């Protein structure tokens, strides 16, 4: 069983640029959630995708957007990067959205904005 | 009201000892309380989870104690081992989106 894979593992961008992060969900999982983890903090929910539609969003501005593809993989796009966007971005997949569907996290993409 | 408060921030325990991490929440709509373990350079991994209809759940050396009236829950790691050294996060969620609200984390160090 293949776990959640994220790419790239590390990325350096300049303030104002745009970035796309990618996630392949675990086999058999149809739901993808994205989290932002600042250094020394717990992850913060960005949004979730289920059946290619956004199914819940945290307190993040519209410049954070996402997509889910028919094969359940997903992208996180961030426009107009700010220094505070520097963080570890985590993707998590699950089989469905209910409480009986634990989240399985990837190892994240470390984004540095200079 | 969405916060989950976690303590302590860091914890040092001798090998074989008991590690205890505490969390408190305000949102009474939360109905799922997982604990995650995170090693450096890795994503969080689910350790154990509990629902508010039970007061305790045990899996191996890991036990969650849940106090619904106090809106508190805790993780106990029995016979702590150096391999348990990691950052532990409590979390809580409600609703169909399964949006997890995480605590701020506890860095556990188990001395050999």
PDB file of N, CA and C in Angstrom, chain A residues 10-91:
ATOM      1  N   UNK A  10      11.332  20.222  -0.767  1.00  0.00           N
ATOM      2  CA  UNK A  10      11.766  21.552  -0.355  1.00  0.00           C
ATOM      3  C   UNK A  10      11.610  22.521  -1.522  1.00  0.00           C
ATOM      4  N   UNK A  11      11.353  23.782  -1.187  1.00  0.00           N
ATOM      5  CA  UNK A  11      11.133  24.786  -2.223  1.00  0.00           C
ATOM      6  C   UNK A  11      11.483  26.154  -1.656  1.00  0.00           C
ATOM      7  N   UNK A  12      12.189  26.936  -2.445  1.00  0.00           N
ATOM      8  CA  UNK A  12      12.499  28.314  -2.044  1.00  0.00           C
ATOM      9  C   UNK A  12      11.898  29.250  -3.081  1.00  0.00           C
ATOM     10  N   UNK A  13      11.094  30.199  -2.617  1.00  0.00           N
ATOM     11  CA  UNK A  13      10.444  31.154  -3.496  1.00  0.00           C
ATOM     12  C   UNK A  13      10.678  32.567  -2.970  1.00  0.00           C
ATOM     13  N   UNK A  14      10.460  33.534  -3.862  1.00  0.00           N
ATOM     14  CA  UNK A  14      10.604  34.938  -3.497  1.00  0.00           C
ATOM     15  C   UNK A  14       9.230  35.537  -3.233  1.00  0.00           C
ATOM     16  N   UNK A  15       9.173  36.463  -2.303  1.00  0.00           N
ATOM     17  CA  UNK A  15       7.918  37.161  -1.980  1.00  0.00           C
ATOM     18  C   UNK A  15       7.253  37.677  -3.253  1.00  0.00           C
ATOM     19  N   UNK A  16       5.936  37.453  -3.368  1.00  0.00           N
ATOM     20  CA  UNK A  16       5.183  37.889  -4.530  1.00  0.00           C
ATOM     21  C   UNK A  16       5.004  36.807  -5.590  1.00  0.00           C
ATOM     22  N   UNK A  17       5.843  35.779  -5.536  1.00  0.00           N
ATOM     23  CA  UNK A  17       5.727  34.701  -6.522  1.00  0.00           C
ATOM     24  C   UNK A  17       4.552  33.784  -6.193  1.00  0.00           C
ATOM     25  N   UNK A  18       4.319  32.835  -7.097  1.00  0.00           N
ATOM     26  CA  UNK A  18       3.263  31.843  -6.932  1.00  0.00           C
ATOM     27  C   UNK A  18       3.914  30.467  -6.813  1.00  0.00           C
ATOM     28  N   UNK A  19       3.244  29.547  -6.098  1.00  0.00           N
ATOM     29  CA  UNK A  19       3.800  28.218  -5.917  1.00  0.00           C
ATOM     30  C   UNK A  19       2.694  27.165  -6.029  1.00  0.00           C
ATOM     31  N   UNK A  20       3.047  26.005  -6.546  1.00  0.00           N
ATOM     32  CA  UNK A  20       2.127  24.868  -6.617  1.00  0.00           C
ATOM     33  C   UNK A  20       2.766  23.670  -5.942  1.00  0.00           C
ATOM     34  N   UNK A  21       2.063  23.116  -4.976  1.00  0.00           N
ATOM     35  CA  UNK A  21       2.519  21.924  -4.274  1.00  0.00           C
ATOM     36  C   UNK A  21       1.614  20.765  -4.658  1.00  0.00           C
ATOM     37  N   UNK A  22       2.197  19.560  -4.716  1.00  0.00           N
ATOM     38  CA  UNK A  22       1.451  18.410  -5.203  1.00  0.00           C
ATOM     39  C   UNK A  22       1.380  17.293  -4.180  1.00  0.00           C
ATOM     40  N   UNK A  23       0.302  16.524  -4.275  1.00  0.00           N
ATOM     41  CA  UNK A  23       0.067  15.452  -3.307  1.00  0.00           C
ATOM     42  C   UNK A  23      -0.610  14.281  -4.012  1.00  0.00           C
ATOM     43  N   UNK A  24      -0.080  13.090  -3.791  1.00  0.00           N
ATOM     44  CA  UNK A  24      -0.731  11.867  -4.242  1.00  0.00           C
ATOM     45  C   UNK A  24      -1.281  11.152  -3.023  1.00  0.00           C
ATOM     46  N   UNK A  25      -2.562  10.892  -3.038  1.00  0.00           N
ATOM     47  CA  UNK A  25      -3.199  10.292  -1.866  1.00  0.00           C
ATOM     48  C   UNK A  25      -2.853   8.810  -1.756  1.00  0.00           C
ATOM     49  N   UNK A  26      -3.057   8.295  -0.558  1.00  0.00           N
ATOM     50  CA  UNK A  26      -2.827   6.870  -0.321  1.00  0.00           C
ATOM     51  C   UNK A  26      -3.828   6.054  -1.129  1.00  0.00           C
ATOM     52  N   UNK A  27      -3.407   4.882  -1.571  1.00  0.00           N
ATOM     53  CA  UNK A  27      -4.256   4.015  -2.370  1.00  0.00           C
ATOM     54  C   UNK A  27      -5.581   3.756  -1.649  1.00  0.00           C
ATOM     55  N   UNK A  28      -6.694   3.945  -2.386  1.00  0.00           N
ATOM     56  CA  UNK A  28      -8.008   3.699  -1.809  1.00  0.00           C
ATOM     57  C   UNK A  28      -8.610   4.894  -1.096  1.00  0.00           C
ATOM     58  N   UNK A  29      -7.856   5.993  -1.004  1.00  0.00           N
ATOM     59  CA  UNK A  29      -8.350   7.190  -0.319  1.00  0.00           C
ATOM     60  C   UNK A  29      -8.889   8.198  -1.328  1.00  0.00           C
ATOM     61  N   UNK A  30     -10.069   8.778  -1.037  1.00  0.00           N
ATOM     62  CA  UNK A  30     -10.689   9.697  -1.985  1.00  0.00           C
ATOM     63  C   UNK A  30     -10.796  11.125  -1.455  1.00  0.00           C
ATOM     64  N   UNK A  31     -10.261  11.361  -0.277  1.00  0.00           N
ATOM     65  CA  UNK A  31     -10.367  12.681   0.348  1.00  0.00           C
ATOM     66  C   UNK A  31      -8.964  13.193   0.679  1.00  0.00           C
ATOM     67  N   UNK A  32      -8.717  14.452   0.360  1.00  0.00           N
ATOM     68  CA  UNK A  32      -7.414  15.057   0.629  1.00  0.00           C
ATOM     69  C   UNK A  32      -7.597  16.348   1.425  1.00  0.00           C
ATOM     70  N   UNK A  33      -6.801  16.502   2.462  1.00  0.00           N
ATOM     71  CA  UNK A  33      -6.812  17.715   3.270  1.00  0.00           C
ATOM     72  C   UNK A  33      -5.418  18.323   3.262  1.00  0.00           C
ATOM     73  N   UNK A  34      -5.356  19.635   3.328  1.00  0.00           N
ATOM     74  CA  UNK A  34      -4.068  20.343   3.373  1.00  0.00           C
ATOM     75  C   UNK A  34      -3.956  21.102   4.689  1.00  0.00           C
ATOM     76  N   UNK A  35      -2.761  21.055   5.252  1.00  0.00           N
ATOM     77  CA  UNK A  35      -2.475  21.749   6.498  1.00  0.00           C
ATOM     78  C   UNK A  35      -1.166  22.541   6.358  1.00  0.00           C
ATOM     79  N   UNK A  36      -1.092  23.657   7.075  1.00  0.00           N
ATOM     80  CA  UNK A  36       0.128  24.456   7.153  1.00  0.00           C
ATOM     81  C   UNK A  36       0.701  24.324   8.556  1.00  0.00           C
ATOM     82  N   UNK A  37       1.975  23.967   8.653  1.00  0.00           N
ATOM     83  CA  UNK A  37       2.615  23.835   9.962  1.00  0.00           C
ATOM     84  C   UNK A  37       3.800  24.794  10.045  1.00  0.00           C
ATOM     85  N   UNK A  38       3.633  25.873  10.784  1.00  0.00           N
ATOM     86  CA  UNK A  38       4.738  26.800  11.034  1.00  0.00           C
ATOM     87  C   UNK A  38       5.712  26.155  12.007  1.00  0.00           C
ATOM     88  N   UNK A  39       6.941  26.639  11.998  1.00  0.00           N
ATOM     89  CA  UNK A  39       7.987  26.051  12.830  1.00  0.00           C
ATOM     90  C   UNK A  39       7.596  26.099  14.309  1.00  0.00           C
ATOM     91  N   UNK A  40       7.636  24.942  14.958  1.00  0.00           N
ATOM     92  CA  UNK A  40       7.335  24.873  16.381  1.00  0.00           C
ATOM     93  C   UNK A  40       5.860  24.948  16.723  1.00  0.00           C
ATOM     94  N   UNK A  41       5.001  24.831  15.727  1.00  0.00           N
ATOM     95  CA  UNK A  41       3.557  24.924  15.952  1.00  0.00           C
ATOM     96  C   UNK A  41       2.840  23.661  15.473  1.00  0.00           C
ATOM     97  N   UNK A  42       1.592  23.532  15.859  1.00  0.00           N
ATOM     98  CA  UNK A  42       0.777  22.453  15.349  1.00  0.00           C
ATOM     99  C   UNK A  42       0.255  22.785  13.959  1.00  0.00           C
ATOM    100  N   UNK A  43      -0.080  21.772  13.181  1.00  0.00           N
ATOM    101  CA  UNK A  43      -0.644  22.031  11.846  1.00  0.00           C
ATOM    102  C   UNK A  43      -1.954  22.809  11.924  1.00  0.00           C
ATOM    103  N   UNK A  44      -2.185  23.662  10.922  1.00  0.00           N
ATOM    104  CA  UNK A  44      -3.435  24.415  10.804  1.00  0.00           C
ATOM    105  C   UNK A  44      -4.141  24.014   9.522  1.00  0.00           C
ATOM    106  N   UNK A  45      -5.433  23.730   9.631  1.00  0.00           N
ATOM    107  CA  UNK A  45      -6.246  23.279   8.503  1.00  0.00           C
ATOM    108  C   UNK A  45      -6.397  24.377   7.467  1.00  0.00           C
ATOM    109  N   UNK A  46      -6.083  24.034   6.212  1.00  0.00           N
ATOM    110  CA  UNK A  46      -6.275  24.990   5.110  1.00  0.00           C
ATOM    111  C   UNK A  46      -7.599  24.703   4.421  1.00  0.00           C
ATOM    112  N   UNK A  47      -7.724  23.505   3.839  1.00  0.00           N
ATOM    113  CA  UNK A  47      -8.980  23.076   3.233  1.00  0.00           C
ATOM    114  C   UNK A  47      -8.936  21.588   2.951  1.00  0.00           C
ATOM    115  N   UNK A  48     -10.110  21.062   2.575  1.00  0.00           N
ATOM    116  CA  UNK A  48     -10.269  19.650   2.256  1.00  0.00           C
ATOM    117  C   UNK A  48     -10.977  19.516   0.916  1.00  0.00           C
ATOM    118  N   UNK A  49     -10.586  18.490   0.160  1.00  0.00           N
ATOM    119  CA  UNK A  49     -11.233  18.185  -1.106  1.00  0.00           C
ATOM    120  C   UNK A  49     -11.801  16.779  -1.081  1.00  0.00           C
ATOM    121  N   UNK A  50     -13.053  16.678  -1.517  1.00  0.00           N
ATOM    122  CA  UNK A  50     -13.747  15.392  -1.596  1.00  0.00           C
ATOM    123  C   UNK A  50     -14.511  15.372  -2.902  1.00  0.00           C
ATOM    124  N   UNK A  51     -14.310  14.345  -3.677  1.00  0.00           N
ATOM    125  CA  UNK A  51     -14.973  14.226  -4.986  1.00  0.00           C
ATOM    126  C   UNK A  51     -14.757  15.485  -5.821  1.00  0.00           C
ATOM    127  N   UNK A  52     -13.536  15.970  -5.795  1.00  0.00           N
ATOM    128  CA  UNK A  52     -13.067  17.095  -6.614  1.00  0.00           C
ATOM    129  C   UNK A  52     -13.693  18.438  -6.235  1.00  0.00           C
ATOM    130  N   UNK A  53     -14.401  18.477  -5.094  1.00  0.00           N
ATOM    131  CA  UNK A  53     -14.997  19.724  -4.637  1.00  0.00           C
ATOM    132  C   UNK A  53     -14.409  20.109  -3.273  1.00  0.00           C
ATOM    133  N   UNK A  54     -14.290  21.400  -3.001  1.00  0.00           N
ATOM    134  CA  UNK A  54     -13.841  21.853  -1.687  1.00  0.00           C
ATOM    135  C   UNK A  54     -14.921  21.511  -0.665  1.00  0.00           C
ATOM    136  N   UNK A  55     -14.507  20.852   0.398  1.00  0.00           N
ATOM    137  CA  UNK A  55     -15.435  20.376   1.445  1.00  0.00           C
ATOM    138  C   UNK A  55     -14.945  20.872   2.804  1.00  0.00           C
ATOM    139  N   UNK A  56     -14.949  22.168   2.992  1.00  0.00           N
ATOM    140  CA  UNK A  56     -14.478  22.731   4.248  1.00  0.00           C
ATOM    141  C   UNK A  56     -13.208  23.530   4.027  1.00  0.00           C
ATOM    142  N   UNK A  57     -13.126  24.681   4.700  1.00  0.00           N
ATOM    143  CA  UNK A  57     -11.987  25.567   4.558  1.00  0.00           C
ATOM    144  C   UNK A  57     -11.677  26.208   5.888  1.00  0.00           C
ATOM    145  N   UNK A  58     -10.405  26.324   6.202  1.00  0.00           N
ATOM    146  CA  UNK A  58      -9.978  26.992   7.425  1.00  0.00           C
ATOM    147  C   UNK A  58      -9.832  28.486   7.196  1.00  0.00           C
ATOM    148  N   UNK A  59      -9.214  29.155   8.148  1.00  0.00           N
ATOM    149  CA  UNK A  59      -9.085  30.604   8.115  1.00  0.00           C
ATOM    150  C   UNK A  59      -7.868  31.036   7.287  1.00  0.00           C
ATOM    151  N   UNK A  60      -7.928  30.783   6.009  1.00  0.00           N
ATOM    152  CA  UNK A  60      -6.853  31.156   5.095  1.00  0.00           C
ATOM    153  C   UNK A  60      -7.437  32.015   3.970  1.00  0.00           C
ATOM    154  N   UNK A  61      -6.659  33.013   3.490  1.00  0.00           N
ATOM    155  CA  UNK A  61      -7.172  33.925   2.462  1.00  0.00           C
ATOM    156  C   UNK A  61      -7.356  33.214   1.123  1.00  0.00           C
ATOM    157  N   UNK A  62      -8.105  33.839   0.205  1.00  0.00           N
ATOM    158  CA  UNK A  62      -8.398  33.236  -1.103  1.00  0.00           C
ATOM    159  C   UNK A  62      -7.162  32.973  -1.961  1.00  0.00           C
ATOM    160  N   UNK A  63      -6.023  33.603  -1.643  1.00  0.00           N
ATOM    161  CA  UNK A  63      -4.839  33.331  -2.444  1.00  0.00           C
ATOM    162  C   UNK A  63      -4.314  31.907  -2.227  1.00  0.00           C
ATOM    163  N   UNK A  64      -4.881  31.226  -1.229  1.00  0.00           N
ATOM    164  CA  UNK A  64      -4.641  29.793  -1.056  1.00  0.00           C
ATOM    165  C   UNK A  64      -5.793  29.071  -1.779  1.00  0.00           C
ATOM    166  N   UNK A  65      -5.463  28.301  -2.800  1.00  0.00           N
ATOM    167  CA  UNK A  65      -6.501  27.591  -3.535  1.00  0.00           C
ATOM    168  C   UNK A  65      -6.023  26.172  -3.819  1.00  0.00           C
ATOM    169  N   UNK A  66      -6.974  25.321  -4.213  1.00  0.00           N
ATOM    170  CA  UNK A  66      -6.606  23.938  -4.426  1.00  0.00           C
ATOM    171  C   UNK A  66      -7.389  23.299  -5.544  1.00  0.00           C
ATOM    172  N   UNK A  67      -6.958  22.085  -5.857  1.00  0.00           N
ATOM    173  CA  UNK A  67      -7.640  21.271  -6.855  1.00  0.00           C
ATOM    174  C   UNK A  67      -7.540  19.825  -6.424  1.00  0.00           C
ATOM    175  N   UNK A  68      -8.562  19.043  -6.790  1.00  0.00           N
ATOM    176  CA  UNK A  68      -8.439  17.598  -6.676  1.00  0.00           C
ATOM    177  C   UNK A  68      -8.769  17.010  -8.039  1.00  0.00           C
ATOM    178  N   UNK A  69      -7.995  16.031  -8.449  1.00  0.00           N
ATOM    179  CA  UNK A  69      -8.137  15.427  -9.765  1.00  0.00           C
ATOM    180  C   UNK A  69      -8.913  14.117  -9.671  1.00  0.00           C
ATOM    181  N   UNK A  70      -9.404  13.607 -10.826  1.00  0.00           N
ATOM    182  CA  UNK A  70     -10.198  12.364 -10.792  1.00  0.00           C
ATOM    183  C   UNK A  70      -9.471  11.180 -10.152  1.00  0.00           C
ATOM    184  N   UNK A  71      -8.141  11.185 -10.158  1.00  0.00           N
ATOM    185  CA  UNK A  71      -7.411  10.087  -9.501  1.00  0.00           C
ATOM    186  C   UNK A  71      -7.164  10.378  -8.024  1.00  0.00           C
ATOM    187  N   UNK A  72      -7.817  11.430  -7.509  1.00  0.00           N
ATOM    188  CA  UNK A  72      -7.795  11.838  -6.093  1.00  0.00           C
ATOM    189  C   UNK A  72      -6.508  12.555  -5.683  1.00  0.00           C
ATOM    190  N   UNK A  73      -5.561  12.711  -6.597  1.00  0.00           N
ATOM    191  CA  UNK A  73      -4.402  13.521  -6.258  1.00  0.00           C
ATOM    192  C   UNK A  73      -4.842  14.982  -6.145  1.00  0.00           C
ATOM    193  N   UNK A  74      -3.972  15.813  -5.588  1.00  0.00           N
ATOM    194  CA  UNK A  74      -4.392  17.182  -5.307  1.00  0.00           C
ATOM    195  C   UNK A  74      -3.235  18.153  -5.454  1.00  0.00           C
ATOM    196  N   UNK A  75      -3.573  19.403  -5.673  1.00  0.00           N
ATOM    197  CA  UNK A  75      -2.614  20.499  -5.712  1.00  0.00           C
ATOM    198  C   UNK A  75      -3.032  21.586  -4.748  1.00  0.00           C
ATOM    199  N   UNK A  76      -2.032  22.225  -4.151  1.00  0.00           N
ATOM    200  CA  UNK A  76      -2.245  23.430  -3.356  1.00  0.00           C
ATOM    201  C   UNK A  76      -1.513  24.555  -4.073  1.00  0.00           C
ATOM    202  N   UNK A  77      -2.225  25.628  -4.376  1.00  0.00           N
ATOM    203  CA  UNK A  77      -1.638  26.781  -5.030  1.00  0.00           C
ATOM    204  C   UNK A  77      -1.673  27.969  -4.074  1.00  0.00           C
ATOM    205  N   UNK A  78      -0.563  28.666  -4.005  1.00  0.00           N
ATOM    206  CA  UNK A  78      -0.513  29.882  -3.198  1.00  0.00           C
ATOM    207  C   UNK A  78       0.001  31.010  -4.086  1.00  0.00           C
ATOM    208  N   UNK A  79      -0.810  32.056  -4.214  1.00  0.00           N
ATOM    209  CA  UNK A  79      -0.439  33.227  -5.008  1.00  0.00           C
ATOM    210  C   UNK A  79       0.119  34.327  -4.114  1.00  0.00           C
ATOM    211  N   UNK A  80       0.847  35.244  -4.740  1.00  0.00           N
ATOM    212  CA  UNK A  80       1.356  36.435  -4.039  1.00  0.00           C
ATOM    213  C   UNK A  80       1.987  36.060  -2.699  1.00  0.00           C
ATOM    214  N   UNK A  81       2.981  35.211  -2.756  1.00  0.00           N
ATOM    215  CA  UNK A  81       3.609  34.686  -1.544  1.00  0.00           C
ATOM    216  C   UNK A  81       4.081  35.786  -0.600  1.00  0.00           C
ATOM    217  N   UNK A  82       3.871  35.549   0.688  1.00  0.00           N
ATOM    218  CA  UNK A  82       4.335  36.451   1.739  1.00  0.00           C
ATOM    219  C   UNK A  82       5.354  35.707   2.597  1.00  0.00           C
ATOM    220  N   UNK A  83       6.174  36.481   3.318  1.00  0.00           N
ATOM    221  CA  UNK A  83       7.201  35.865   4.155  1.00  0.00           C
ATOM    222  C   UNK A  83       6.588  34.883   5.161  1.00  0.00           C
ATOM    223  N   UNK A  84       5.407  35.232   5.690  1.00  0.00           N
ATOM    224  CA  UNK A  84       4.739  34.383   6.687  1.00  0.00           C
ATOM    225  C   UNK A  84       4.210  33.079   6.114  1.00  0.00           C
ATOM    226  N   UNK A  85       4.259  32.917   4.795  1.00  0.00           N
ATOM    227  CA  UNK A  85       3.843  31.658   4.190  1.00  0.00           C
ATOM    228  C   UNK A  85       4.917  30.588   4.330  1.00  0.00           C
ATOM    229  N   UNK A  86       6.083  30.961   4.791  1.00  0.00           N
ATOM    230  CA  UNK A  86       7.159  29.993   5.021  1.00  0.00           C
ATOM    231  C   UNK A  86       6.702  29.004   6.090  1.00  0.00           C
ATOM    232  N   UNK A  87       6.648  27.721   5.722  1.00  0.00           N
ATOM    233  CA  UNK A  87       6.116  26.697   6.619  1.00  0.00           C
ATOM    234  C   UNK A  87       6.275  25.337   5.965  1.00  0.00           C
ATOM    235  N   UNK A  88       5.913  24.318   6.735  1.00  0.00           N
ATOM    236  CA  UNK A  88       5.802  22.956   6.206  1.00  0.00           C
ATOM    237  C   UNK A  88       4.346  22.754   5.793  1.00  0.00           C
ATOM    238  N   UNK A  89       4.117  22.385   4.543  1.00  0.00           N
ATOM    239  CA  UNK A  89       2.763  22.154   4.055  1.00  0.00           C
ATOM    240  C   UNK A  89       2.526  20.656   3.990  1.00  0.00           C
ATOM    241  N   UNK A  90       1.514  20.239   4.724  1.00  0.00           N
ATOM    242  CA  UNK A  90       1.211  18.828   4.866  1.00  0.00           C
ATOM    243  C   UNK A  90      -0.057  18.474   4.124  1.00  0.00           C
ATOM    244  N   UNK A  91      -0.001  17.364   3.438  1.00  0.00           N
ATOM    245  CA  UNK A  91      -1.176  16.809   2.779  1.00  0.00           C
ATOM    246  C   UNK A  91      -1.565  15.553   3.553  1.00  0.00           C
TER     247      UNK A  91
END
